[in-house]
Amino acid sequence: KANAYMEYEYNKQITNPKCLNFLSMVYICILFSSAVVSTKLILTPIGTISAGSITGPFWFILSDIIAEVYGFRYSRQIFISAMVCELLF
């Protein structure tokens, strides 16, 4: 039964993806901002941390939201597109 559920999740078709384009753009923008600010250091009372560690969790949370709402197929397509954009950036 679990395998049937995974197959359903993979083959889930979205007929009207209202926010998918917007979420894809936000996903790629967060990815770019994480890459750019990862070299910056922030001084905190605990110690010095990388600024990328602040923007990184938003990237993972948005990835999880896209996978849960739109399915793994769309999430993987957005991830691959984002990695191609990152290589070109």
Tab-separated table of C-alpha atoms in Angstrom:
chain	number	residue	atom	x	y	z
A	1	LYS	CA	0.000	0.000	0.000
A	2	ALA	CA	2.876	2.403	0.727
A	3	ASN	CA	4.270	1.805	-2.755
A	4	ALA	CA	0.896	2.682	-4.303
A	5	TYR	CA	0.836	5.911	-2.305
A	6	MET	CA	4.322	6.857	-3.482
A	7	GLU	CA	3.304	6.125	-7.068
A	8	TYR	CA	0.229	8.316	-6.603
A	9	GLU	CA	2.346	11.145	-5.168
A	10	TYR	CA	4.798	10.890	-8.050
A	11	ASN	CA	2.092	10.888	-10.726
A	12	LYS	CA	-0.081	13.570	-9.139
A	13	GLN	CA	-1.156	16.010	-11.832
A	14	ILE	CA	-1.868	19.631	-11.018
A	15	THR	CA	-4.501	21.014	-13.353
A	16	ASN	CA	-4.258	24.630	-12.201
A	17	PRO	CA	-0.985	25.426	-10.422
A	18	LYS	CA	-1.917	28.883	-9.159
A	19	CYS	CA	1.168	29.641	-7.083
A	20	LEU	CA	3.705	27.279	-8.607
A	21	ASN	CA	5.407	29.911	-10.787
A	22	PHE	CA	5.629	32.350	-7.901
A	23	LEU	CA	6.961	29.696	-5.531
A	24	SER	CA	9.514	28.649	-8.150
A	25	MET	CA	10.767	32.217	-8.472
A	26	VAL	CA	10.974	32.628	-4.693
A	27	TYR	CA	12.792	29.290	-4.446
A	28	ILE	CA	15.435	30.341	-6.960
A	29	CYS	CA	15.802	33.806	-5.390
A	30	ILE	CA	16.377	32.272	-1.964
A	31	LEU	CA	18.901	29.869	-3.492
A	32	PHE	CA	20.789	32.762	-5.108
A	33	SER	CA	20.695	34.869	-1.957
A	34	SER	CA	22.016	31.933	0.070
A	35	ALA	CA	24.899	31.545	-2.354
A	36	VAL	CA	25.727	35.257	-2.349
A	37	VAL	CA	25.529	35.882	1.396
A	38	SER	CA	27.209	32.621	2.386
A	39	THR	CA	30.566	34.395	2.346
A	40	LYS	CA	29.366	37.113	4.734
A	41	LEU	CA	29.887	36.660	8.447
A	42	ILE	CA	27.523	37.869	11.151
A	43	LEU	CA	28.694	38.572	14.676
A	44	THR	CA	26.186	37.303	17.260
A	45	PRO	CA	26.370	36.999	21.055
A	46	ILE	CA	26.930	33.263	20.567
A	47	GLY	CA	29.741	33.741	18.069
A	48	THR	CA	30.347	34.354	14.399
A	49	ILE	CA	28.026	32.610	11.950
A	50	SER	CA	27.678	32.589	8.191
A	51	ALA	CA	24.788	34.603	6.775
A	52	GLY	CA	23.958	31.642	4.545
A	53	SER	CA	22.925	29.705	7.629
A	54	ILE	CA	20.087	32.195	8.085
A	55	THR	CA	18.725	32.022	4.520
A	56	GLY	CA	19.362	28.296	4.032
A	57	PRO	CA	16.508	27.010	6.213
A	58	PHE	CA	13.995	29.073	4.222
A	59	TRP	CA	15.165	27.268	1.101
A	60	PHE	CA	14.590	23.854	2.669
A	61	ILE	CA	11.201	24.840	4.104
A	62	LEU	CA	10.017	26.142	0.725
A	63	SER	CA	11.258	22.975	-0.950
A	64	ASP	CA	9.246	20.888	1.498
A	65	ILE	CA	6.118	23.011	0.965
A	66	ILE	CA	6.371	22.622	-2.817
A	67	ALA	CA	6.845	18.851	-2.494
A	68	GLU	CA	3.874	18.489	-0.138
A	69	VAL	CA	1.466	20.671	-2.106
A	70	TYR	CA	2.448	20.021	-5.714
A	71	GLY	CA	4.127	16.624	-5.509
A	72	PHE	CA	7.613	15.239	-5.893
A	73	ARG	CA	7.685	15.558	-9.678
A	74	TYR	CA	7.227	19.340	-9.609
A	75	SER	CA	9.592	19.661	-6.680
A	76	ARG	CA	12.302	17.770	-8.545
A	77	GLN	CA	11.761	19.849	-11.709
A	78	ILE	CA	12.107	23.059	-9.739
A	79	PHE	CA	15.206	21.746	-7.970
A	80	ILE	CA	16.892	20.763	-11.237
A	81	SER	CA	15.971	24.129	-12.779
A	82	ALA	CA	17.380	25.923	-9.764
A	83	MET	CA	20.650	23.994	-9.962
A	84	VAL	CA	20.995	24.818	-13.679
A	85	CYS	CA	20.341	28.495	-12.874
A	86	GLU	CA	22.915	28.325	-10.083
A	87	LEU	CA	25.521	26.893	-12.476
A	88	LEU	CA	24.806	29.672	-14.977
A	89	PHE	CA	24.852	32.314	-12.237
